[in-house]
Amino acid sequence: MNTISAIQQFIQNPYNDYGGHMQTFLIICLLAIVWSVVIAVPLGVLAAQNRRIAFLATNISGLGRAIPTIAFFGFATTTALGIGIKPAVIALIVLGIPPILLNTIAGLQGIDPAVTDAARGMGMTPVQALLRVQLPLVVPVVAAGVRTSAVQIVATAPLAAIIGAGGLGDYILGGIGLVSLIGPAEVLVGVIPVIALALLTEYGLAALQRALTPVALRQSAQRAPVGAASAQNGKGVMAA
Amino acid sequence: MAKIEFVHVTKQYPGTTRAAVDDVSLTVAEGTLCMLLGTSGSGKTTLLRMINRLIDPSAGQILIDGKPTTEQDPIALRRSIGYVIQQIGLFPHLTIAENVRVVPNILGQPKDATAARVDALLNLVGLDPAEYRNRFPRQLSGGQQQRVGLARALAADPDLLLMDEPFGALDAITRERMQDELRRIQRDVHKTIVFVTHDVQEALKLGDQIAVMSDGQLVQAGPPAELLLHPADDFVARLLGADNPLSLYEHVSVATLLEPLAGATGGPIDAATPVLQALLTLVQTSAAALAVSRDGTVVGQVSLDGIQRRLRAAPGQKTPPLPINA
Ligand SMILES: Nc1ncnc2c1ncn2[C@@H]1O[C@H](COP(=O)(O)OP(=O)(O)O)[C@@H](O)[C@H]1O
Ligand SMILES: [Mg+2]
């Protein structure tokens, strides 16, 4: 039977408030992703102006990535934030920032110096050079960072349930202990959409990344390894 | 309108022990082409980039039309000066047309108003607009990219043009064509051009004035013929090949060998004609002497005899015999 009908029943049971949990989960993910981008891209732009700051930012980010997210969740609850959605989103933002930050810095630093020099020499203001030349050139690399970051956030967000944020994690964490008693249905209603969302994020953002990449750089818009030299450096940007 | 004066200009980069540009004073007259000639590392690029304030001098000042550059907004200054950078530096995500349009664009000129100009400039640098305007830089050869770099520098029609080894990536034939084009442009529209090169022949061919740089110092500045005839020192003489009559008479005009008119059967030729070319005409036409004219008036003659006498005057001497009216 019955796993399938059990899942159906579980979802349809108003007492389980499936829609509400799904909504909470999506909101947590969306907030975390959007804030990661909003914080990490400008931070990366600023950090890339100065070699020492860039070095520092890169290393702190690397360190941050080594700390398990569960520790962030735990730590967040010890602060004034307490438990709930807010500390969960903040912990996920901390998780989401490094890939975007690293790629923004690496992308900007990987731009052929002759190109930025030409922008300056033509009389572009620093803001014009950034908006017209530098950012378009690093869009593929930054987008690759956003993709990595978003997938990590979606995959980690169920854990937010342990600090009372709610969402699909409630079913997974709550259901694990009950598998032997009432079957896997409750775990599955949590796990399946999380997997689906992670895949959707991965492929959806890959498409977005392609769409955002300037036509001239399309060929080389592959996924850049986080923290490695920029993707377009070898091909799109001409060597002197 | 653009006269440039360097007044005791020095640039020492932080953390270096020697000045990259050392107390250079030089004037580039309006509408002339000044070649900065020197070996690699002699400070040519540094001197050039101080003009549009990509680099600020450590001491001294640069005046454009009498006005110190430090009193001008660097952004506005750069927009008013065409700049061809040594490493080309086209914007890889923009098409060729968009690259050429960059300065008009940031100056707020409408796109359709500049479209015709972009095509004209691409034609000027020898790239068929229909074929190239929508390509991307990476789809062009190094030489073609360099030509786009020149078109980009000319786009806003600046009075002053800075060119840093602009023809370095071109094959010999294209380079020659571009040199001729540049000379034509400069003769037609009288831009003031400062042109960096390490190629002596290029300097001799293009320059109204050559400024020879060595180790950050200006060794000598003057018209090509003057440098060839009166090199300031051995370094300049060797660099320019002033001891080689062929090189000398390719770049020195017949005006320097003028004799009083006495039975010239050929010509008239212009006073600016290189001696070598006059020699060729003399040999080809078997004329004993060619009349020489300046602005349509005959001012004297050159003869085979006279050139021979001058060449024989001091055999084996390092610097060439000095003609009468150098
Ligand atoms: N940004 C810089 N920092 C330190 N030294 C520099 C810098 N740019 C150039 N130099 C040095 O200044 C000298 C002149 O360089 P440059 O003007 O580029 O010479 P050129 O264009 O004649 O080859 C060289 O010794 C070079 O190494
Ligand atoms: Mg140079």
PDB file of C-alpha atoms in Angstrom, chain A residues 112-126 128 132-134 136-137 214-219 235-240, chain B residues 49 52-55 74-76 78-79 81 83-85 87-94 102-103 105-106 136-138 142 145 152-153:
ATOM      1  CA  ASP A 112      42.629  41.257 -17.019  1.00  0.00           C
ATOM      2  CA  PRO A 113      44.276  44.388 -15.524  1.00  0.00           C
ATOM      3  CA  ALA A 114      44.503  45.859 -19.043  1.00  0.00           C
ATOM      4  CA  VAL A 115      40.696  45.893 -19.178  1.00  0.00           C
ATOM      5  CA  THR A 116      40.248  47.823 -15.928  1.00  0.00           C
ATOM      6  CA  ASP A 117      43.127  50.072 -16.910  1.00  0.00           C
ATOM      7  CA  ALA A 118      41.437  50.838 -20.226  1.00  0.00           C
ATOM      8  CA  ALA A 119      38.193  51.656 -18.405  1.00  0.00           C
ATOM      9  CA  ARG A 120      40.049  54.141 -16.227  1.00  0.00           C
ATOM     10  CA  GLY A 121      42.002  55.532 -19.152  1.00  0.00           C
ATOM     11  CA  MET A 122      38.811  56.146 -21.162  1.00  0.00           C
ATOM     12  CA  GLY A 123      37.574  58.307 -18.294  1.00  0.00           C
ATOM     13  CA  MET A 124      35.074  56.024 -16.598  1.00  0.00           C
ATOM     14  CA  THR A 125      34.342  56.826 -12.969  1.00  0.00           C
ATOM     15  CA  PRO A 126      34.993  53.929 -10.570  1.00  0.00           C
ATOM     16  CA  GLN A 128      30.937  53.287 -14.218  1.00  0.00           C
ATOM     17  CA  ARG A 132      29.747  48.670 -17.186  1.00  0.00           C
ATOM     18  CA  VAL A 133      32.849  46.532 -17.194  1.00  0.00           C
ATOM     19  CA  GLN A 134      33.727  44.654 -14.033  1.00  0.00           C
ATOM     20  CA  PRO A 136      29.210  42.143 -16.348  1.00  0.00           C
ATOM     21  CA  LEU A 137      32.487  40.260 -16.613  1.00  0.00           C
ATOM     22  CA  PRO A 214      27.018  38.248 -21.525  1.00  0.00           C
ATOM     23  CA  VAL A 215      26.763  36.645 -24.956  1.00  0.00           C
ATOM     24  CA  ALA A 216      30.455  37.171 -25.615  1.00  0.00           C
ATOM     25  CA  LEU A 217      31.370  35.085 -22.575  1.00  0.00           C
ATOM     26  CA  ARG A 218      28.807  32.308 -22.994  1.00  0.00           C
ATOM     27  CA  GLN A 219      31.197  29.629 -24.168  1.00  0.00           C
ATOM     28  CA  LYS A 235      38.987  32.592 -22.465  1.00  0.00           C
ATOM     29  CA  GLY A 236      36.744  35.616 -22.450  1.00  0.00           C
ATOM     30  CA  VAL A 237      39.389  38.058 -21.354  1.00  0.00           C
ATOM     31  CA  MET A 238      42.062  38.364 -23.903  1.00  0.00           C
ATOM     32  CA  ALA A 239      45.682  38.024 -22.861  1.00  0.00           C
ATOM     33  CA  ALA A 240      47.799  41.053 -23.713  1.00  0.00           C
TER      34      ALA A 240
ATOM     35  CA  ARG B  49      50.351  58.167 -18.371  1.00  0.00           C
ATOM     36  CA  ASN B  52      46.050  62.003 -18.513  1.00  0.00           C
ATOM     37  CA  ARG B  53      46.713  61.607 -14.808  1.00  0.00           C
ATOM     38  CA  LEU B  54      46.588  57.845 -14.693  1.00  0.00           C
ATOM     39  CA  ILE B  55      49.798  58.503 -12.798  1.00  0.00           C
ATOM     40  CA  PRO B  74      41.031  63.661 -13.862  1.00  0.00           C
ATOM     41  CA  ILE B  75      37.842  62.011 -15.148  1.00  0.00           C
ATOM     42  CA  ALA B  76      36.969  64.926 -17.449  1.00  0.00           C
ATOM     43  CA  ARG B  78      40.757  61.519 -19.517  1.00  0.00           C
ATOM     44  CA  ARG B  79      37.516  61.769 -21.467  1.00  0.00           C
ATOM     45  CA  ILE B  81      42.155  62.711 -24.320  1.00  0.00           C
ATOM     46  CA  TYR B  83      44.359  56.856 -25.152  1.00  0.00           C
ATOM     47  CA  VAL B  84      45.594  53.717 -26.873  1.00  0.00           C
ATOM     48  CA  ILE B  85      46.977  51.463 -24.156  1.00  0.00           C
ATOM     49  CA  GLN B  87      48.022  45.987 -23.752  1.00  0.00           C
ATOM     50  CA  ILE B  88      45.019  46.962 -25.931  1.00  0.00           C
ATOM     51  CA  GLY B  89      42.467  46.230 -23.179  1.00  0.00           C
ATOM     52  CA  LEU B  90      39.275  45.907 -25.228  1.00  0.00           C
ATOM     53  CA  PHE B  91      36.176  45.100 -23.176  1.00  0.00           C
ATOM     54  CA  PRO B  92      35.601  41.394 -23.835  1.00  0.00           C
ATOM     55  CA  HIS B  93      31.843  41.415 -23.168  1.00  0.00           C
ATOM     56  CA  LEU B  94      31.123  44.246 -25.618  1.00  0.00           C
ATOM     57  CA  VAL B 102      32.587  53.686 -25.080  1.00  0.00           C
ATOM     58  CA  VAL B 103      33.695  57.283 -24.653  1.00  0.00           C
ATOM     59  CA  ASN B 105      28.592  56.675 -24.580  1.00  0.00           C
ATOM     60  CA  ILE B 106      29.832  57.825 -21.180  1.00  0.00           C
ATOM     61  CA  PHE B 136      33.433  40.301 -30.037  1.00  0.00           C
ATOM     62  CA  PRO B 137      37.091  41.071 -29.285  1.00  0.00           C
ATOM     63  CA  ARG B 138      38.039  37.428 -28.856  1.00  0.00           C
ATOM     64  CA  GLY B 142      45.783  40.676 -31.964  1.00  0.00           C
ATOM     65  CA  GLN B 145      42.162  44.258 -31.781  1.00  0.00           C
ATOM     66  CA  ARG B 152      38.165  53.599 -29.706  1.00  0.00           C
ATOM     67  CA  ALA B 153      40.710  56.284 -28.822  1.00  0.00           C
TER      68      ALA B 153
END
